[in-house]
Amino acid sequence: RRILEKNFPVGKEFSFLQVGANDGVSFDSLYSFVTQRKVSGIAIEPIKEYYQELCKNYSQYQNVICVNKAVHKTDSYATIYKIDANEIIHYPDWVNGIASFNKEHLTKFEFIDPAHILEETVDASHLMKIVENTLYRNFDYFQVDTEGYDFKVVEMFDFNNYKPKIVKAEYINLYKLEKKEIRKKLRRHGYFVFFQGLDVIGINLRKVKL
């Protein structure tokens, strides 16, 4: 957040691509940052009820496009596992943010009743197909939070033609090899890589001051 605020002061133009946007507000400080700038971007969220809230939260920002799809490398439809909205009162708020392609990502929490886990089939598309269907051709910031699919999303991104200044992806749920490969990919495309909390961060030091 400090790096973002230093390089993109209040009132400045700022463009973003967010995969796994949830409702735009929960579990993430990006919304409070972008809405103080001249914002444009794409916010992608597959879960219908989260997407509806996402659209409401960005309704005053006409240059933010909300997309109700999952990002998937090959499939047009995908199965996502989530907690039943009717049972969510039994759990802490953060379980709203753990929907995943991988059911084990939910069942690993022993306090979650398997009977409360629902399957939802959602529309899906390759990341770059979604991007290319919009008018946006570059982004200052690219953020991924997909509860275990994060490496594959970053792998899909066309770094040769799109040059985000900052990349942030959830790292904690990746397999060991994926953790290694995501670091290598970011470095190969010229990013200085470091870690913060659960995430890996890539910074283009030619465009961004630390």
PDB file of C-alpha atoms in Angstrom:
ATOM      1  CA  ARG A   1       0.000   0.000   0.000  1.00  0.00           C
ATOM      2  CA  ARG A   2       2.865   2.376   0.802  1.00  0.00           C
ATOM      3  CA  ILE A   3       4.432   1.777  -2.617  1.00  0.00           C
ATOM      4  CA  LEU A   4       1.103   2.318  -4.371  1.00  0.00           C
ATOM      5  CA  GLU A   5       0.408   5.562  -2.527  1.00  0.00           C
ATOM      6  CA  LYS A   6       3.910   6.864  -3.209  1.00  0.00           C
ATOM      7  CA  ASN A   7       3.689   6.229  -6.941  1.00  0.00           C
ATOM      8  CA  PHE A   8      -0.003   6.952  -7.523  1.00  0.00           C
ATOM      9  CA  PRO A   9      -1.042   9.904  -5.343  1.00  0.00           C
ATOM     10  CA  VAL A  10      -4.673  10.789  -4.695  1.00  0.00           C
ATOM     11  CA  GLY A  11      -6.362  12.120  -7.836  1.00  0.00           C
ATOM     12  CA  LYS A  12      -3.912  10.534 -10.271  1.00  0.00           C
ATOM     13  CA  GLU A  13      -5.028   8.166 -13.031  1.00  0.00           C
ATOM     14  CA  PHE A  14      -4.766   4.504 -12.028  1.00  0.00           C
ATOM     15  CA  SER A  15      -5.704   1.373 -13.990  1.00  0.00           C
ATOM     16  CA  PHE A  16      -6.023  -2.136 -12.618  1.00  0.00           C
ATOM     17  CA  LEU A  17      -6.871  -5.731 -13.455  1.00  0.00           C
ATOM     18  CA  GLN A  18      -8.190  -7.799 -10.542  1.00  0.00           C
ATOM     19  CA  VAL A  19      -8.898 -11.525 -10.733  1.00  0.00           C
ATOM     20  CA  GLY A  20     -10.902 -12.819  -7.781  1.00  0.00           C
ATOM     21  CA  ALA A  21     -12.440  -9.491  -6.824  1.00  0.00           C
ATOM     22  CA  ASN A  22     -15.105 -10.884  -4.451  1.00  0.00           C
ATOM     23  CA  ASP A  23     -17.442  -7.945  -3.668  1.00  0.00           C
ATOM     24  CA  GLY A  24     -14.647  -5.440  -4.270  1.00  0.00           C
ATOM     25  CA  VAL A  25     -14.506  -4.392  -0.630  1.00  0.00           C
ATOM     26  CA  SER A  26     -14.131  -7.410   1.653  1.00  0.00           C
ATOM     27  CA  PHE A  27     -10.708  -8.814   2.572  1.00  0.00           C
ATOM     28  CA  ASP A  28      -8.902  -6.280   0.397  1.00  0.00           C
ATOM     29  CA  SER A  29      -7.679  -2.690   0.653  1.00  0.00           C
ATOM     30  CA  LEU A  30      -7.608  -2.151  -3.133  1.00  0.00           C
ATOM     31  CA  TYR A  31     -11.105  -0.638  -3.302  1.00  0.00           C
ATOM     32  CA  SER A  32     -10.345   2.130  -0.827  1.00  0.00           C
ATOM     33  CA  PHE A  33      -7.186   2.922  -2.808  1.00  0.00           C
ATOM     34  CA  VAL A  34      -8.584   2.956  -6.340  1.00  0.00           C
ATOM     35  CA  THR A  35     -11.692   4.956  -5.495  1.00  0.00           C
ATOM     36  CA  GLN A  36      -9.496   7.890  -4.461  1.00  0.00           C
ATOM     37  CA  ARG A  37      -7.902   7.938  -7.931  1.00  0.00           C
ATOM     38  CA  LYS A  38      -9.119   8.513 -11.493  1.00  0.00           C
ATOM     39  CA  VAL A  39      -9.743   4.820 -11.799  1.00  0.00           C
ATOM     40  CA  SER A  40     -10.257   2.504 -14.733  1.00  0.00           C
ATOM     41  CA  GLY A  41      -9.990  -1.239 -14.839  1.00  0.00           C
ATOM     42  CA  ILE A  42     -11.431  -4.729 -14.867  1.00  0.00           C
ATOM     43  CA  ALA A  43     -12.690  -6.580 -11.784  1.00  0.00           C
ATOM     44  CA  ILE A  44     -13.394 -10.281 -12.352  1.00  0.00           C
ATOM     45  CA  GLU A  45     -15.511 -12.371  -9.970  1.00  0.00           C
ATOM     46  CA  PRO A  46     -17.215 -15.727 -10.759  1.00  0.00           C
ATOM     47  CA  ILE A  47     -19.577 -16.141  -7.766  1.00  0.00           C
ATOM     48  CA  LYS A  48     -22.938 -14.567  -8.663  1.00  0.00           C
ATOM     49  CA  GLU A  49     -23.847 -13.054  -5.275  1.00  0.00           C
ATOM     50  CA  TYR A  50     -20.357 -11.561  -4.828  1.00  0.00           C
ATOM     51  CA  TYR A  51     -20.417 -10.240  -8.391  1.00  0.00           C
ATOM     52  CA  GLN A  52     -23.728  -8.475  -7.785  1.00  0.00           C
ATOM     53  CA  GLU A  53     -22.272  -6.698  -4.753  1.00  0.00           C
ATOM     54  CA  LEU A  54     -19.130  -5.923  -6.758  1.00  0.00           C
ATOM     55  CA  CYS A  55     -21.221  -4.168  -9.410  1.00  0.00           C
ATOM     56  CA  LYS A  56     -23.038  -2.150  -6.739  1.00  0.00           C
ATOM     57  CA  ASN A  57     -19.790  -1.087  -5.109  1.00  0.00           C
ATOM     58  CA  TYR A  58     -18.336   0.097  -8.417  1.00  0.00           C
ATOM     59  CA  SER A  59     -21.586   1.506  -9.808  1.00  0.00           C
ATOM     60  CA  GLN A  60     -20.348   5.110  -9.538  1.00  0.00           C
ATOM     61  CA  TYR A  61     -17.117   4.345 -11.411  1.00  0.00           C
ATOM     62  CA  GLN A  62     -18.082   4.059 -15.060  1.00  0.00           C
ATOM     63  CA  ASN A  63     -14.583   3.121 -16.211  1.00  0.00           C
ATOM     64  CA  VAL A  64     -14.477  -0.014 -14.055  1.00  0.00           C
ATOM     65  CA  ILE A  65     -15.802  -3.078 -15.874  1.00  0.00           C
ATOM     66  CA  CYS A  66     -17.101  -5.931 -13.689  1.00  0.00           C
ATOM     67  CA  VAL A  67     -16.993  -9.397 -15.247  1.00  0.00           C
ATOM     68  CA  ASN A  68     -18.952 -12.387 -13.916  1.00  0.00           C
ATOM     69  CA  LYS A  69     -16.662 -15.206 -14.995  1.00  0.00           C
ATOM     70  CA  ALA A  70     -14.060 -17.550 -13.661  1.00  0.00           C
ATOM     71  CA  VAL A  71     -10.619 -17.350 -15.226  1.00  0.00           C
ATOM     72  CA  HIS A  72      -9.599 -20.741 -16.579  1.00  0.00           C
ATOM     73  CA  LYS A  73      -6.907 -21.714 -19.053  1.00  0.00           C
ATOM     74  CA  THR A  74      -9.006 -24.097 -21.174  1.00  0.00           C
ATOM     75  CA  ASP A  75     -12.598 -24.490 -19.995  1.00  0.00           C
ATOM     76  CA  SER A  76     -15.749 -22.504 -20.840  1.00  0.00           C
ATOM     77  CA  TYR A  77     -17.375 -23.633 -17.595  1.00  0.00           C
ATOM     78  CA  ALA A  78     -15.864 -24.388 -14.215  1.00  0.00           C
ATOM     79  CA  THR A  79     -16.983 -25.828 -10.892  1.00  0.00           C
ATOM     80  CA  ILE A  80     -16.335 -23.686  -7.851  1.00  0.00           C
ATOM     81  CA  TYR A  81     -16.763 -24.853  -4.259  1.00  0.00           C
ATOM     82  CA  LYS A  82     -18.115 -22.364  -1.731  1.00  0.00           C
ATOM     83  CA  ILE A  83     -19.886 -22.179   1.608  1.00  0.00           C
ATOM     84  CA  ASP A  84     -23.684 -22.228   1.373  1.00  0.00           C
ATOM     85  CA  ALA A  85     -24.864 -18.625   1.840  1.00  0.00           C
ATOM     86  CA  ASN A  86     -27.649 -19.914   4.112  1.00  0.00           C
ATOM     87  CA  GLU A  87     -25.057 -21.439   6.455  1.00  0.00           C
ATOM     88  CA  ILE A  88     -22.487 -18.639   6.420  1.00  0.00           C
ATOM     89  CA  ILE A  89     -23.721 -17.307   9.784  1.00  0.00           C
ATOM     90  CA  HIS A  90     -22.050 -20.290  11.447  1.00  0.00           C
ATOM     91  CA  TYR A  91     -18.590 -19.233  10.307  1.00  0.00           C
ATOM     92  CA  PRO A  92     -16.177 -16.296  10.527  1.00  0.00           C
ATOM     93  CA  ASP A  93     -16.538 -13.645   7.821  1.00  0.00           C
ATOM     94  CA  TRP A  94     -13.352 -14.680   6.014  1.00  0.00           C
ATOM     95  CA  VAL A  95     -14.890 -17.931   4.726  1.00  0.00           C
ATOM     96  CA  ASN A  96     -16.685 -15.734   2.166  1.00  0.00           C
ATOM     97  CA  GLY A  97     -13.262 -15.342   0.573  1.00  0.00           C
ATOM     98  CA  ILE A  98     -12.210 -18.987   0.207  1.00  0.00           C
ATOM     99  CA  ALA A  99     -14.301 -20.188  -2.747  1.00  0.00           C
ATOM    100  CA  SER A 100     -12.030 -22.336  -4.902  1.00  0.00           C
ATOM    101  CA  PHE A 101     -11.794 -24.744  -7.832  1.00  0.00           C
ATOM    102  CA  ASN A 102     -10.291 -27.159  -5.308  1.00  0.00           C
ATOM    103  CA  LYS A 103     -12.778 -28.610  -2.801  1.00  0.00           C
ATOM    104  CA  GLU A 104      -9.919 -29.619  -0.498  1.00  0.00           C
ATOM    105  CA  HIS A 105      -9.138 -25.936  -0.019  1.00  0.00           C
ATOM    106  CA  LEU A 106     -12.358 -25.795   2.017  1.00  0.00           C
ATOM    107  CA  THR A 107     -12.399 -29.261   3.586  1.00  0.00           C
ATOM    108  CA  LYS A 108      -8.920 -28.746   5.069  1.00  0.00           C
ATOM    109  CA  PHE A 109     -10.576 -26.487   7.646  1.00  0.00           C
ATOM    110  CA  GLU A 110     -11.873 -29.003  10.166  1.00  0.00           C
ATOM    111  CA  PHE A 111     -14.524 -26.658  11.548  1.00  0.00           C
ATOM    112  CA  ILE A 112     -16.287 -26.429   8.161  1.00  0.00           C
ATOM    113  CA  ASP A 113     -19.155 -28.900   7.858  1.00  0.00           C
ATOM    114  CA  PRO A 114     -18.827 -30.685   4.484  1.00  0.00           C
ATOM    115  CA  ALA A 115     -22.629 -30.526   4.186  1.00  0.00           C
ATOM    116  CA  HIS A 116     -22.313 -26.729   4.005  1.00  0.00           C
ATOM    117  CA  ILE A 117     -20.069 -26.821   0.932  1.00  0.00           C
ATOM    118  CA  LEU A 118     -21.864 -26.198  -2.353  1.00  0.00           C
ATOM    119  CA  GLU A 119     -20.778 -26.699  -5.937  1.00  0.00           C
ATOM    120  CA  GLU A 120     -21.513 -23.881  -8.363  1.00  0.00           C
ATOM    121  CA  THR A 121     -20.973 -24.133 -12.113  1.00  0.00           C
ATOM    122  CA  VAL A 122     -19.906 -20.795 -13.548  1.00  0.00           C
ATOM    123  CA  ASP A 123     -18.971 -19.397 -16.944  1.00  0.00           C
ATOM    124  CA  ALA A 124     -15.217 -19.369 -17.506  1.00  0.00           C
ATOM    125  CA  SER A 125     -12.795 -17.889 -19.996  1.00  0.00           C
ATOM    126  CA  HIS A 126      -9.093 -17.467 -20.613  1.00  0.00           C
ATOM    127  CA  LEU A 127      -7.825 -14.323 -18.894  1.00  0.00           C
ATOM    128  CA  MET A 128      -6.551 -12.654 -22.053  1.00  0.00           C
ATOM    129  CA  LYS A 129      -9.813 -13.291 -23.884  1.00  0.00           C
ATOM    130  CA  ILE A 130     -11.605 -11.370 -21.131  1.00  0.00           C
ATOM    131  CA  VAL A 131      -9.064  -8.545 -21.308  1.00  0.00           C
ATOM    132  CA  GLU A 132      -9.105  -8.357 -25.100  1.00  0.00           C
ATOM    133  CA  ASN A 133     -12.902  -8.045 -25.103  1.00  0.00           C
ATOM    134  CA  THR A 134     -12.520  -4.695 -23.325  1.00  0.00           C
ATOM    135  CA  LEU A 135     -10.959  -1.424 -24.459  1.00  0.00           C
ATOM    136  CA  TYR A 136      -8.117  -1.650 -21.950  1.00  0.00           C
ATOM    137  CA  ARG A 137      -4.671  -2.291 -23.297  1.00  0.00           C
ATOM    138  CA  ASN A 138      -2.538  -1.815 -20.230  1.00  0.00           C
ATOM    139  CA  PHE A 139      -2.693  -1.731 -16.453  1.00  0.00           C
ATOM    140  CA  ASP A 140      -0.709  -0.102 -13.694  1.00  0.00           C
ATOM    141  CA  TYR A 141      -1.593  -2.920 -11.316  1.00  0.00           C
ATOM    142  CA  PHE A 142      -2.452  -6.611 -11.732  1.00  0.00           C
ATOM    143  CA  GLN A 143      -3.816  -8.482  -8.705  1.00  0.00           C
ATOM    144  CA  VAL A 144      -4.743 -12.164  -8.381  1.00  0.00           C
ATOM    145  CA  ASP A 145      -6.505 -13.875  -5.472  1.00  0.00           C
ATOM    146  CA  THR A 146      -8.046 -17.166  -6.559  1.00  0.00           C
ATOM    147  CA  GLU A 147      -7.426 -19.496  -3.608  1.00  0.00           C
ATOM    148  CA  GLY A 148      -4.952 -21.848  -5.251  1.00  0.00           C
ATOM    149  CA  TYR A 149      -5.304 -21.132  -8.986  1.00  0.00           C
ATOM    150  CA  ASP A 150      -3.135 -18.028  -8.786  1.00  0.00           C
ATOM    151  CA  PHE A 151      -0.060 -19.347 -10.581  1.00  0.00           C
ATOM    152  CA  LYS A 152      -2.132 -20.507 -13.545  1.00  0.00           C
ATOM    153  CA  VAL A 153      -3.758 -17.062 -13.774  1.00  0.00           C
ATOM    154  CA  VAL A 154      -0.384 -15.302 -13.753  1.00  0.00           C
ATOM    155  CA  GLU A 155       0.883 -17.849 -16.278  1.00  0.00           C
ATOM    156  CA  MET A 156      -1.985 -16.898 -18.631  1.00  0.00           C
ATOM    157  CA  PHE A 157      -1.182 -13.192 -18.515  1.00  0.00           C
ATOM    158  CA  ASP A 158       0.482 -11.805 -21.655  1.00  0.00           C
ATOM    159  CA  PHE A 159       3.462  -9.952 -20.196  1.00  0.00           C
ATOM    160  CA  ASN A 160       4.914  -9.455 -23.656  1.00  0.00           C
ATOM    161  CA  ASN A 161       2.126  -7.118 -24.744  1.00  0.00           C
ATOM    162  CA  TYR A 162       0.827  -5.834 -21.401  1.00  0.00           C
ATOM    163  CA  LYS A 163       3.216  -4.278 -18.903  1.00  0.00           C
ATOM    164  CA  PRO A 164       1.691  -3.757 -15.446  1.00  0.00           C
ATOM    165  CA  LYS A 165       3.964  -1.783 -13.172  1.00  0.00           C
ATOM    166  CA  ILE A 166       3.061  -3.883 -10.126  1.00  0.00           C
ATOM    167  CA  VAL A 167       1.872  -7.493  -9.860  1.00  0.00           C
ATOM    168  CA  LYS A 168       0.450  -9.009  -6.693  1.00  0.00           C
ATOM    169  CA  ALA A 169      -0.656 -12.649  -6.398  1.00  0.00           C
ATOM    170  CA  GLU A 170      -1.669 -14.844  -3.488  1.00  0.00           C
ATOM    171  CA  TYR A 171       1.192 -17.242  -2.891  1.00  0.00           C
ATOM    172  CA  ILE A 172       0.366 -19.217   0.237  1.00  0.00           C
ATOM    173  CA  ASN A 173      -1.912 -21.814  -1.404  1.00  0.00           C
ATOM    174  CA  LEU A 174       0.388 -22.713  -4.304  1.00  0.00           C
ATOM    175  CA  TYR A 175       2.228 -25.995  -4.680  1.00  0.00           C
ATOM    176  CA  LYS A 176       5.974 -25.900  -4.084  1.00  0.00           C
ATOM    177  CA  LEU A 177       6.810 -26.066  -7.795  1.00  0.00           C
ATOM    178  CA  GLU A 178       4.266 -23.352  -8.598  1.00  0.00           C
ATOM    179  CA  LYS A 179       5.832 -21.072  -5.978  1.00  0.00           C
ATOM    180  CA  LYS A 180       9.164 -21.522  -7.680  1.00  0.00           C
ATOM    181  CA  GLU A 181       7.744 -20.987 -11.160  1.00  0.00           C
ATOM    182  CA  ILE A 182       5.777 -17.844 -10.333  1.00  0.00           C
ATOM    183  CA  ARG A 183       8.926 -16.229  -8.925  1.00  0.00           C
ATOM    184  CA  LYS A 184      10.871 -17.229 -12.038  1.00  0.00           C
ATOM    185  CA  LYS A 185       8.196 -15.908 -14.372  1.00  0.00           C
ATOM    186  CA  LEU A 186       8.030 -12.503 -12.709  1.00  0.00           C
ATOM    187  CA  ARG A 187      11.812 -12.154 -12.655  1.00  0.00           C
ATOM    188  CA  ARG A 188      12.050 -13.253 -16.284  1.00  0.00           C
ATOM    189  CA  HIS A 189       9.766 -10.378 -17.217  1.00  0.00           C
ATOM    190  CA  GLY A 190      11.879  -7.857 -15.363  1.00  0.00           C
ATOM    191  CA  TYR A 191      10.190  -7.630 -11.976  1.00  0.00           C
ATOM    192  CA  PHE A 192      11.901  -7.222  -8.630  1.00  0.00           C
ATOM    193  CA  VAL A 193      10.223  -9.875  -6.478  1.00  0.00           C
ATOM    194  CA  PHE A 194       9.515  -9.870  -2.751  1.00  0.00           C
ATOM    195  CA  PHE A 195       6.965 -11.307  -0.356  1.00  0.00           C
ATOM    196  CA  GLN A 196       4.415  -9.702   1.919  1.00  0.00           C
ATOM    197  CA  GLY A 197       2.133 -11.762   4.131  1.00  0.00           C
ATOM    198  CA  LEU A 198       0.411 -14.367   1.959  1.00  0.00           C
ATOM    199  CA  ASP A 199       1.386 -12.743  -1.335  1.00  0.00           C
ATOM    200  CA  VAL A 200       4.200 -12.489  -3.842  1.00  0.00           C
ATOM    201  CA  ILE A 201       4.804  -9.005  -5.262  1.00  0.00           C
ATOM    202  CA  GLY A 202       6.508  -8.039  -8.500  1.00  0.00           C
ATOM    203  CA  ILE A 203       7.670  -4.444  -9.031  1.00  0.00           C
ATOM    204  CA  ASN A 204       8.930  -2.891 -12.267  1.00  0.00           C
ATOM    205  CA  LEU A 205      11.692  -0.731 -10.808  1.00  0.00           C
ATOM    206  CA  ARG A 206      11.986   1.245 -14.042  1.00  0.00           C
ATOM    207  CA  LYS A 207       8.463   2.560 -13.517  1.00  0.00           C
ATOM    208  CA  VAL A 208       7.946   2.357  -9.747  1.00  0.00           C
ATOM    209  CA  LYS A 209       9.894   3.808  -6.829  1.00  0.00           C
ATOM    210  CA  LEU A 210      10.194   1.778  -3.644  1.00  0.00           C
TER     211      LEU A 210
END
